[in-house]
Amino acid sequence: MMKHTKKDWLLAGLTGVSLFVILLLLFVLLGQIVWHGAPVITAEFLSESPGADMISGGIWPAIYGTVFMTLLMTLAGVPVGIATAIFLTEYASPRSRVAKLVRIAVNNLAGVPSIVFGLFGLGFFIIFVGGSLDAILYDDPRPVWGKPSILWASLTLAVLTLPVVIVTTEEALRQVPGELRDASLALGATRFQTVYKIVLPNAKGGILTGVILAVSRGAGEVAPIIFCGAANFLPYLPTDLRDMFMHLGYHVYALATQSPNVDAARPTLFGTVLVLLVLTFSLNLLAVIIRARSRAAIRS
Amino acid sequence: MTEQVLDAGEPAPAPVTRRRVTLRPRRARSKLESSFRTPWWHRAAERTIAVFALTAIAAIALIFIFIAREAIPMFWEAEFAEEVQIRDLFMAKEWHGYDDPVFVWQPVGEPAKFNVIPLFVGSLKVTLLAMLMSIPLGIGCAMFIALYAPRSVREVVKPAIELLAGIPSVVLGFFALMVIASWAQATFGFRFRLNAVVAAIGLALTIVPVIFTISEDAIQSVPKTLTEAALALGARKYQVALRVVLPAAIPGIAAGVVLGFGRAIGETMIVLMASGNAAVMELFDFSTSVRTVTATIAAELGEVAQGDPHWRVLFLLGVMLFGVTFFLNIVGDLIIHRLQKKLTAS
């Protein structure tokens, strides 16, 4: 090992400071939210509907709406994402045009701004798909499908989270050793049997990680659902796919920017943010744990 | 002539007869044998997989088509032409009551003024400011982690930054609005509580993880032989870091910066909540409130009737935003791709 000179210390110090700044900001952020948010969280806060002023009462409809929407999103998006990853790793040859095109599309999809997804959800799902359904099924000028609803919001977010599922699943499939595939094929199994019986079971952990990461990303996105179905204030729970819904993130946005008395709303706001953070972080943590476990299992 | 003679000498070719293949009598398949046969649904599943794989391509196409579909009628609609001239969307105009040609975004004014330039200026201003903060921070973190940090620190920091990347942007916007804004006003004495600087700090929190992750990857993947050769020649560690590792990792870092830029310009909730949202056209004053493209769409679309000129302009903003980020993504990917090729080749 060599001796460090003054300039070495300087560079290490400067780069170390930038790391310190980031960690400090993260610490302050989490600290503030837990510090102000934790006292607000009571059983009533979690289980009651908000009052008419949106400040009093609880946030149960928002929690319920977020979870419901996330479930729908997962049901719609995850199978497609996993299928795409299987196609890319197991079927398409790396040089194939289609595979290249799919990869480019996935990368670009990941970079599309979330607000553009909102416009897409409005222009495609609500106006085009919903509007067409209404025109075909009903004579009534009042929209049944062609209006913001939990279904369209979930589908929009499913498209948004698709790249996350695809990229992480692809990574998980690539970690399955090639020897396993070769052995299976050599024994006379077809390609599909190999994928279904050998590759997928071995990549289960990694795939689950991807799914959870996507869910956590989708649960926190607000911009796409502003026009696609999130409601400002809705004291009842959505029971139908065509209902609008309350959402934790949207609730934070609405309360923080549109409330006439922001100071009075402060405690409720911090409490809501804390709930949202706990929801997304516990999902992230779960993903990290599962990933670590599945990696250890593959190594051994 | 000779050929014919030769031909005549040859025996005529025997007519091709197909021997009839007699089918073996059917017998029941043994259990073992039928377990080898692939069920019909395997093929169906494979077809489904191939079709599903095209969803991503379809999604990109549909996004573009259906946003453009709401914007494009502006070029021929009479209702639009009555209220807005396409030229005024991009060029300065001397409106009634103004002394000079100006760029104004005032959708509720009489007449409504839809000039998109102030919005793009706002987006660029906040984004550039955020980049100025997050590039040194992100690259600094990456260098520290890759070159100096002991293993134990690395194992804490990488998950911590992943955690930062996992925070929903509405939470970061809330943090900027509630905490950073008050702190910044107390520290720097801003006239307006919400301004470009506050929004940029919030944005920086989302970009740092992007730049950090990609830069760290790039630094880690600089071949060990390079650094070892430099050290063997007697270079100091800082010299190796600045003159060998950093230049070799520059393309990767550049990709991180490009992707971070794309991320920042498309970010919505943070700027919507923390930038103050006044569409003032100030190029260099960072203490004033700004209004970005994304925040404009998010804040105004909900109150506009479908098919209104204002509606069309907002979707046009979406198309332009989509175009810009699409371009940035392609550039970023291209850089990463080149880098990978270069490193695997060497």
XYZ file of C-alpha atoms in Angstrom:
646
model
C 0.000 0.000 0.000
C 1.327 3.399 -0.850
C 1.471 6.525 1.256
C -1.213 9.130 0.815
C 0.023 12.611 -0.012
C -1.696 15.887 0.785
C -3.382 15.975 -2.604
C -4.684 12.485 -2.028
C -6.327 13.620 1.166
C -7.732 16.669 -0.607
C -9.390 14.591 -3.328
C -10.675 12.052 -0.845
C -11.978 14.908 1.299
C -13.757 16.687 -1.549
C -15.437 13.561 -2.842
C -16.214 12.512 0.711
C -17.948 15.845 1.345
C -20.287 15.314 -1.615
C -21.228 11.942 -0.216
C -21.757 13.522 3.175
C -24.055 16.204 1.721
C -26.247 13.594 0.039
C -26.464 11.412 3.122
C -27.207 14.464 5.264
C -30.089 15.511 2.987
C -31.465 11.994 3.022
C -31.165 11.890 6.787
C -32.891 15.261 7.260
C -35.662 14.254 4.878
C -36.400 10.970 6.617
C -35.877 12.484 10.048
C -38.294 15.376 9.458
C -40.978 13.135 8.052
C -40.746 10.550 10.822
C -40.431 13.221 13.519
C -43.498 15.199 12.429
C -45.431 12.326 10.957
C -45.213 9.655 13.630
C -47.282 11.477 16.302
C -50.158 11.858 13.820
C -50.475 8.189 13.084
C -53.190 6.644 15.173
C -55.646 3.853 14.567
C -58.299 6.432 13.680
C -55.996 8.218 11.249
C -55.450 4.968 9.375
C -59.014 3.717 9.469
C -61.315 6.728 9.065
C -62.483 8.762 6.115
C -61.331 12.377 5.830
C -63.663 15.093 7.030
C -65.183 17.616 4.640
C -62.246 19.996 5.162
C -59.881 17.133 4.160
C -57.708 17.924 7.194
C -59.613 16.297 10.007
C -60.341 12.610 10.111
C -58.237 9.867 8.584
C -56.843 8.751 5.262
C -58.289 5.249 4.908
C -59.850 5.838 1.450
C -56.461 7.021 0.180
C -54.670 3.942 1.552
C -57.328 1.667 0.136
C -57.284 3.429 -3.247
C -53.506 3.249 -3.496
C -53.420 -0.459 -2.700
C -56.346 -1.280 -4.987
C -54.841 0.638 -7.894
C -51.429 -0.944 -7.320
C -52.950 -4.429 -7.373
C -54.748 -3.764 -10.648
C -51.569 -2.315 -12.111
C -49.612 -5.400 -11.104
C -52.179 -7.761 -12.587
C -52.098 -5.895 -15.877
C -48.416 -5.110 -16.214
C -46.418 -7.914 -14.652
C -47.395 -10.819 -16.952
C -46.578 -8.698 -20.002
C -43.272 -7.597 -18.513
C -42.192 -11.122 -17.606
C -43.198 -12.434 -21.036
C -41.131 -9.719 -22.710
C -38.105 -10.575 -20.590
C -38.492 -14.284 -21.390
C -38.706 -13.469 -25.074
C -35.569 -11.326 -24.911
C -33.397 -13.760 -22.960
C -34.676 -17.199 -23.923
C -36.061 -16.941 -27.443
C -34.675 -14.013 -29.397
C -31.134 -14.296 -30.648
C -29.073 -11.351 -29.475
C -28.652 -10.155 -33.051
C -32.303 -10.308 -34.004
C -33.822 -7.045 -35.225
C -36.984 -7.503 -33.199
C -35.090 -8.001 -29.965
C -33.011 -4.903 -30.635
C -36.129 -2.885 -31.361
C -37.825 -4.155 -28.203
C -34.757 -3.196 -26.147
C -34.689 0.302 -27.609
C -38.400 0.670 -26.923
C -37.989 -0.497 -23.325
C -35.123 1.908 -22.692
C -37.087 4.784 -24.125
C -40.227 3.862 -22.269
C -38.224 4.091 -19.065
C -37.247 7.651 -19.948
C -40.661 9.003 -20.940
C -41.660 11.697 -18.413
C -44.404 10.632 -16.049
C -46.630 13.553 -17.038
C -46.506 12.338 -20.647
C -47.892 9.026 -19.403
C -50.703 11.057 -17.911
C -51.452 12.608 -21.296
C -51.250 9.148 -22.863
C -53.683 7.706 -20.346
C -56.092 10.533 -21.040
C -55.707 10.533 -24.820
C -55.581 6.779 -25.340
C -57.371 4.957 -22.527
C -60.027 7.477 -21.551
C -60.797 9.321 -24.791
C -60.033 6.615 -27.361
C -60.661 3.243 -25.675
C -63.255 4.431 -23.161
C -64.922 6.739 -25.644
C -65.144 4.005 -28.263
C -66.600 1.563 -25.745
C -69.238 4.116 -24.834
C -70.076 4.781 -28.465
C -70.481 1.067 -29.163
C -72.268 -0.043 -26.013
C -74.475 2.846 -25.006
C -76.618 5.504 -26.619
C -76.475 7.635 -23.535
C -74.322 10.749 -24.024
C -73.135 10.483 -20.426
C -69.778 8.669 -20.368
C -69.611 5.304 -18.619
C -66.135 4.129 -19.608
C -64.835 7.320 -21.165
C -64.089 9.133 -17.943
C -61.306 9.037 -15.365
C -61.415 5.844 -13.294
C -59.280 3.486 -11.271
C -59.102 1.092 -14.221
C -57.551 3.621 -16.599
C -55.182 4.928 -13.928
C -53.992 1.375 -13.212
C -53.476 0.572 -16.879
C -51.540 3.792 -17.422
C -49.274 2.972 -14.503
C -48.897 -0.598 -15.765
C -47.372 0.801 -18.955
C -45.187 3.130 -16.895
C -43.804 0.318 -14.724
C -43.356 -2.119 -17.607
C -39.658 -1.249 -18.148
C -38.867 -1.873 -14.477
C -40.362 -5.364 -14.625
C -38.681 -6.161 -17.936
C -35.204 -4.992 -16.979
C -35.109 -6.678 -13.574
C -36.654 -9.921 -14.851
C -34.182 -10.023 -17.705
C -31.354 -9.650 -15.239
C -32.783 -12.444 -13.092
C -33.131 -14.778 -16.085
C -29.575 -14.083 -17.179
C -28.297 -15.111 -13.774
C -29.615 -18.631 -14.258
C -26.514 -20.612 -15.345
C -26.479 -21.663 -18.996
C -25.462 -25.196 -18.018
C -28.903 -25.763 -16.536
C -30.534 -24.874 -19.844
C -28.078 -27.026 -21.802
C -28.644 -29.980 -19.505
C -32.388 -29.667 -19.831
C -32.262 -29.382 -23.619
C -29.803 -32.278 -23.836
C -32.267 -34.458 -21.963
C -34.757 -33.820 -24.722
C -36.882 -31.106 -23.146
C -38.280 -28.522 -25.509
C -37.338 -24.872 -25.233
C -40.594 -24.025 -23.534
C -40.288 -26.881 -21.055
C -36.799 -25.649 -20.212
C -38.060 -22.118 -19.633
C -41.096 -23.234 -17.684
C -39.612 -25.991 -15.561
C -35.955 -24.966 -15.207
C -35.305 -21.285 -15.878
C -38.354 -19.678 -14.269
C -38.201 -21.618 -10.972
C -34.525 -20.736 -10.664
C -35.122 -17.072 -11.376
C -38.149 -16.805 -9.092
C -36.444 -14.624 -6.499
C -35.068 -12.164 -9.006
C -38.374 -11.878 -10.808
C -40.202 -11.252 -7.565
C -37.694 -8.504 -6.789
C -38.487 -6.826 -10.079
C -42.187 -7.076 -9.499
C -41.912 -5.532 -6.062
C -39.686 -2.709 -7.303
C -42.204 -1.962 -10.034
C -45.059 -2.005 -7.550
C -43.214 0.372 -5.266
C -42.470 2.713 -8.171
C -46.068 2.624 -9.342
C -47.524 3.173 -5.896
C -45.691 6.472 -5.533
C -46.283 8.008 -8.972
C -48.722 10.890 -8.951
C -48.272 12.840 -12.171
C -49.782 10.159 -14.457
C -52.943 9.742 -12.418
C -53.813 13.418 -11.967
C -56.077 13.282 -15.039
C -56.649 9.531 -15.131
C -58.740 8.875 -12.073
C -57.356 10.244 -8.810
C -59.976 12.180 -6.885
C -59.405 15.175 -4.695
C -61.880 14.139 -2.093
C -63.994 10.999 -2.084
C -65.238 9.803 1.274
C -66.357 6.398 -0.018
C -64.290 3.491 -1.271
C -64.151 2.584 -4.964
C -66.126 -0.617 -5.556
C -66.304 -0.602 -9.337
C -63.489 -0.458 -11.875
C -65.127 2.676 -13.268
C -65.046 4.576 -9.971
C -62.559 7.285 -9.212
C -60.350 6.804 -6.176
C -58.280 8.618 -3.583
C -54.533 8.137 -3.620
C -51.945 8.826 -0.915
C -49.547 10.698 -3.188
C -52.283 12.716 -4.841
C -53.728 13.498 -1.435
C -50.364 14.939 -0.387
C -50.183 17.043 -3.545
C -53.738 18.321 -3.276
C -53.502 19.073 0.411
C -50.110 20.782 0.181
C -50.902 23.016 -2.768
C -54.649 23.593 -2.751
C -55.567 23.685 0.892
C -56.685 27.146 2.043
C -54.930 26.678 5.360
C -51.645 24.864 4.867
C -50.503 25.325 8.454
C -53.555 23.516 9.773
C -52.970 20.782 7.221
C -49.328 20.265 8.242
C -49.814 17.357 10.682
C -52.158 15.497 8.320
C -49.693 16.073 5.498
C -46.715 14.707 7.383
C -48.764 11.734 8.522
C -49.869 10.967 4.964
C -46.321 11.299 3.630
C -45.072 8.969 6.335
C -47.666 6.342 5.425
C -46.736 6.618 1.741
C -43.034 6.349 2.543
C -43.530 3.351 4.811
C -45.547 1.670 2.072
C -42.916 2.202 -0.640
C -39.915 1.580 1.603
C -41.215 -1.653 3.015
C -41.743 -2.837 -0.539
C -38.209 -1.761 -1.476
C -36.776 -3.432 1.605
C -38.621 -6.633 0.783
C -37.168 -6.483 -2.726
C -33.625 -6.025 -1.392
C -33.995 -8.966 0.999
C -35.418 -11.298 -1.632
C -32.724 -10.296 -4.099
C -29.944 -10.944 -1.590
C -31.413 -14.346 -0.760
C -31.882 -15.447 -4.347
C -28.338 -14.359 -5.216
C -26.973 -16.364 -2.316
C -29.030 -19.360 -3.441
C -27.681 -19.183 -6.998
C -24.092 -18.934 -5.782
C -24.320 -21.963 -3.530
C -25.847 -35.633 -83.133
C -23.483 -37.637 -80.977
C -25.457 -36.723 -77.924
C -28.557 -38.301 -79.325
C -26.712 -41.454 -80.048
C -25.357 -41.558 -76.561
C -28.801 -40.956 -75.202
C -30.254 -43.738 -77.195
C -27.672 -46.129 -75.792
C -28.641 -45.317 -72.243
C -31.451 -47.289 -70.694
C -34.576 -45.277 -70.196
C -34.788 -43.966 -66.634
C -37.129 -45.981 -64.514
C -40.309 -44.116 -63.633
C -40.185 -42.818 -60.081
C -42.516 -44.871 -58.043
C -43.406 -43.973 -54.487
C -43.491 -46.917 -52.238
C -46.598 -46.775 -50.169
C -45.774 -46.273 -46.571
C -47.909 -48.642 -44.658
C -49.124 -47.251 -41.385
C -48.285 -49.282 -38.413
C -51.343 -50.422 -36.545
C -52.269 -47.951 -33.868
C -51.543 -48.909 -30.380
C -52.217 -47.166 -27.135
C -49.484 -44.760 -26.078
C -47.652 -45.788 -23.009
C -47.796 -43.382 -20.108
C -44.093 -42.641 -20.464
C -44.423 -41.834 -24.136
C -47.288 -39.428 -23.747
C -45.427 -37.563 -21.043
C -42.759 -36.799 -23.669
C -45.238 -35.270 -26.044
C -45.450 -31.484 -25.735
C -48.953 -30.380 -24.880
C -50.693 -28.029 -27.285
C -50.574 -25.124 -24.896
C -46.775 -24.903 -24.988
C -46.923 -23.607 -28.513
C -49.769 -21.275 -27.624
C -47.796 -19.932 -24.674
C -44.751 -19.355 -26.864
C -46.861 -17.421 -29.346
C -48.330 -15.353 -26.502
C -44.862 -14.556 -25.205
C -43.779 -13.344 -28.629
C -46.877 -11.161 -28.953
C -46.539 -9.739 -25.441
C -42.914 -8.894 -26.183
C -44.083 -6.402 -28.766
C -46.065 -4.448 -26.147
C -43.164 -2.120 -25.364
C -42.828 -1.148 -29.019
C -46.576 -0.701 -29.292
C -46.631 1.408 -26.131
C -44.025 3.861 -27.432
C -45.894 4.167 -30.715
C -49.283 4.574 -29.031
C -47.977 7.212 -26.650
C -46.734 9.298 -29.525
C -49.779 8.758 -31.725
C -52.397 9.479 -29.108
C -50.749 12.575 -27.710
C -50.189 13.926 -31.185
C -53.808 13.098 -32.059
C -55.007 15.609 -29.482
C -52.539 18.288 -30.571
C -52.430 18.116 -34.364
C -55.971 19.325 -35.170
C -54.678 22.786 -34.240
C -53.297 23.082 -37.744
C -56.671 23.011 -39.464
C -59.347 23.665 -36.853
C -61.247 26.901 -37.390
C -61.930 27.244 -33.686
C -58.204 27.158 -32.993
C -57.316 29.572 -35.769
C -59.825 32.076 -34.428
C -58.134 32.264 -31.052
C -54.475 31.472 -31.633
C -52.005 31.858 -34.436
C -49.492 29.025 -34.685
C -46.718 31.587 -35.163
C -47.486 33.152 -31.778
C -46.774 29.879 -30.017
C -43.074 30.316 -30.656
C -42.429 33.927 -31.668
C -42.525 37.100 -29.596
C -45.503 39.342 -30.253
C -46.348 42.904 -29.387
C -49.678 42.396 -27.654
C -52.121 45.190 -27.051
C -50.924 47.125 -24.035
C -47.285 46.072 -24.337
C -44.486 48.315 -25.622
C -42.249 45.590 -27.079
C -42.711 42.182 -28.613
C -42.783 39.756 -25.672
C -42.940 36.038 -24.953
C -45.957 35.476 -22.706
C -47.795 32.412 -21.433
C -51.161 33.671 -20.206
C -53.825 31.118 -21.079
C -56.577 32.853 -19.119
C -55.815 36.354 -20.395
C -57.996 38.233 -22.895
C -56.887 37.390 -25.531
C -55.302 34.144 -24.360
C -51.544 34.161 -24.929
C -49.920 30.789 -25.522
C -46.225 31.323 -26.035
C -44.359 28.180 -25.072
C -40.923 29.807 -24.909
C -41.211 31.014 -21.259
C -42.145 27.471 -20.219
C -39.156 25.925 -21.950
C -36.927 28.637 -20.517
C -38.314 27.776 -17.084
C -37.730 24.059 -17.583
C -34.183 24.635 -18.802
C -33.409 27.037 -15.974
C -34.495 24.682 -13.210
C -32.908 21.699 -14.925
C -29.558 23.380 -15.501
C -29.464 24.607 -11.920
C -30.267 21.111 -10.678
C -27.565 19.668 -12.936
C -25.023 22.174 -11.586
C -25.725 20.809 -8.112
C -26.066 17.138 -8.876
C -23.181 16.591 -11.330
C -20.415 17.359 -8.815
C -22.317 15.632 -6.010
C -23.078 12.517 -8.024
C -19.634 12.151 -9.558
C -17.983 13.006 -6.229
C -19.959 10.292 -4.452
C -19.173 7.809 -7.191
C -15.440 8.538 -7.051
C -15.341 8.336 -3.291
C -17.181 5.033 -3.258
C -15.170 3.522 -6.087
C -11.724 4.759 -5.075
C -11.525 5.586 -1.386
C -14.355 4.140 0.621
C -13.707 0.970 2.587
C -15.991 -1.955 1.875
C -18.082 -1.357 4.974
C -18.939 2.210 3.929
C -19.754 1.079 0.410
C -22.192 -1.466 1.712
C -24.088 1.173 3.630
C -23.993 3.921 1.021
C -25.151 1.998 -2.027
C -28.431 0.875 -0.437
C -28.875 4.364 1.014
C -28.693 5.919 -2.442
C -30.993 3.229 -3.801
C -33.354 4.248 -1.014
C -33.117 7.856 -2.172
C -33.940 6.733 -5.708
C -36.986 4.908 -4.369
C -38.570 7.923 -2.711
C -41.683 8.996 -4.646
C -41.217 12.365 -6.313
C -44.307 13.755 -4.611
C -42.557 13.189 -1.278
C -39.460 15.010 -2.506
C -41.680 17.829 -3.738
C -43.356 17.979 -0.368
C -39.959 18.054 1.354
C -38.793 20.879 -0.917
C -42.014 22.802 -0.326
C -42.159 22.400 3.431
C -38.570 22.126 4.607
C -36.080 23.259 1.955
C -38.092 26.363 1.018
C -38.155 27.681 4.593
C -34.512 26.857 5.128
C -33.438 28.464 1.853
C -35.408 31.628 2.527
C -33.927 31.976 5.975
C -30.415 31.327 4.705
C -30.306 33.206 1.405
C -33.039 35.769 2.054
C -35.094 35.051 -1.072
C -37.896 37.484 -1.847
C -40.171 34.634 -2.939
C -40.379 31.564 -0.762
C -40.831 29.210 -3.713
C -38.346 29.734 -6.523
C -36.039 28.118 -9.029
C -33.372 27.318 -6.450
C -35.727 25.455 -4.129
C -37.152 23.402 -6.992
C -33.648 22.690 -8.264
C -32.523 21.344 -4.889
C -35.518 19.020 -4.879
C -34.772 17.951 -8.440
C -31.116 17.358 -7.616
C -32.236 14.752 -5.086
C -33.785 12.718 -7.905
C -30.896 13.122 -10.349
C -28.016 12.350 -7.997
C -28.934 8.643 -7.783
C -29.072 8.423 -11.602
C -25.671 10.066 -12.090
C -24.160 8.215 -9.151
C -25.224 4.733 -10.251
C -24.113 5.095 -13.861
C -20.857 6.893 -12.987
C -19.977 4.351 -10.337
C -20.535 1.551 -12.818
C -18.342 3.329 -15.335
C -15.553 3.920 -12.815
C -15.672 0.337 -11.549
C -15.475 -1.028 -15.062
C -12.246 0.809 -15.925
C -9.811 -2.079 -16.441
C -7.590 -2.817 -13.448
C -4.612 -3.136 -15.796
C -4.796 0.599 -16.528
C -4.687 1.681 -12.897
C -2.055 -0.888 -12.008
C 0.152 0.216 -14.883
C -0.131 3.825 -13.752
C 0.660 2.906 -10.157
C 3.621 0.812 -11.279
C 4.975 3.807 -13.151
C 5.038 5.646 -9.840
C 1.862 7.727 -10.122
C 0.203 8.890 -6.940
C -3.250 7.673 -6.173
C -4.871 11.040 -6.878
C -3.015 11.193 -10.182
C -4.352 7.783 -11.092
C -7.838 8.877 -10.110
C -7.851 12.155 -12.021
C -5.701 11.322 -15.041
C -6.353 7.629 -15.645
C -9.623 6.491 -14.104
C -11.709 9.607 -14.695
C -10.781 10.064 -18.384
C -11.414 6.372 -19.032
C -14.807 6.586 -17.330
C -15.840 9.879 -18.970
C -18.173 8.359 -21.580
C -20.078 6.481 -18.876
C -20.276 9.568 -16.711
C -21.471 11.572 -19.703
C -24.225 9.010 -20.279
C -25.252 9.390 -16.645
C -25.386 13.162 -17.046
C -27.461 12.945 -20.237
C -29.928 10.503 -18.687
C -30.079 12.611 -15.526
C -30.855 15.649 -17.657
C -33.680 13.797 -19.376
C -35.020 12.744 -16.023
C -34.883 16.284 -14.648
C -36.562 17.968 -17.586
C -39.451 15.502 -17.397
C -39.888 15.578 -13.637
C -43.280 16.931 -12.688
C -44.328 16.761 -9.066
C -41.267 18.440 -7.568
C -41.397 21.486 -9.822
C -45.167 21.615 -9.601
C -45.017 21.860 -5.825
C -41.839 23.817 -5.187
C -41.142 26.207 -8.063
C -43.870 28.769 -7.404
C -45.288 28.311 -10.918
C -45.311 31.906 -12.103
C -44.475 32.049 -15.781
C -42.024 34.923 -15.701
C -39.436 35.169 -18.401
C -36.293 35.807 -16.396
C -33.176 34.284 -17.893
C -30.610 34.790 -15.188
C -32.388 35.575 -11.949
C -32.693 32.303 -10.088
C -34.488 33.713 -7.088
C -37.729 34.244 -8.982
C -40.473 31.716 -9.336
C -40.517 29.656 -12.547
C -43.071 27.624 -14.417
C -41.912 24.542 -16.278
C -43.462 22.661 -19.194
C -44.365 19.662 -17.033
C -45.910 21.695 -14.236
C -47.967 23.671 -16.749
C -49.481 20.529 -18.207
C -50.179 19.075 -14.773
C -51.720 22.223 -13.366
C -53.796 23.397 -16.320
C -55.094 20.362 -18.176
C -57.617 19.504 -15.488
C -59.453 22.787 -15.992
C -59.632 22.839 -19.771
C -62.464 21.533 -21.916
C -61.584 18.762 -24.335
C -60.792 20.123 -27.785
C -60.289 23.687 -26.609
C -57.326 25.583 -28.147
C -55.706 25.574 -24.703
C -56.143 21.766 -24.584
C -54.430 21.396 -27.961
C -51.506 23.571 -26.903
C -51.020 21.557 -23.704
C -50.898 18.325 -25.717
C -48.453 19.989 -28.091
C -46.259 20.674 -25.055
C -46.515 16.958 -24.269
C -45.425 16.013 -27.786
C -42.445 18.352 -27.570
C -41.488 17.017 -24.145
C -41.741 13.466 -25.442
C -39.518 14.393 -28.388
C -36.856 15.989 -26.205
C -36.625 13.107 -23.727
C -36.732 10.528 -26.534
C -33.739 12.227 -28.139
C -31.845 12.441 -24.837
C -32.476 8.759 -24.126
C -31.216 7.689 -27.521
C -28.069 9.774 -27.036
C -27.486 8.407 -23.522
C -27.963 4.807 -24.657
C -25.682 5.322 -27.603
C -22.908 6.564 -25.343
C -23.294 3.627 -22.934
C -23.370 1.183 -25.835
C -20.182 2.607 -27.349
C -18.481 2.448 -23.986
C -19.422 -1.181 -23.464
C -18.114 -2.060 -26.920
C -14.867 -0.235 -26.296
C -14.300 -1.891 -22.936
C -15.120 -5.395 -24.128
C -12.880 -4.901 -27.157
C -9.899 -3.922 -25.034
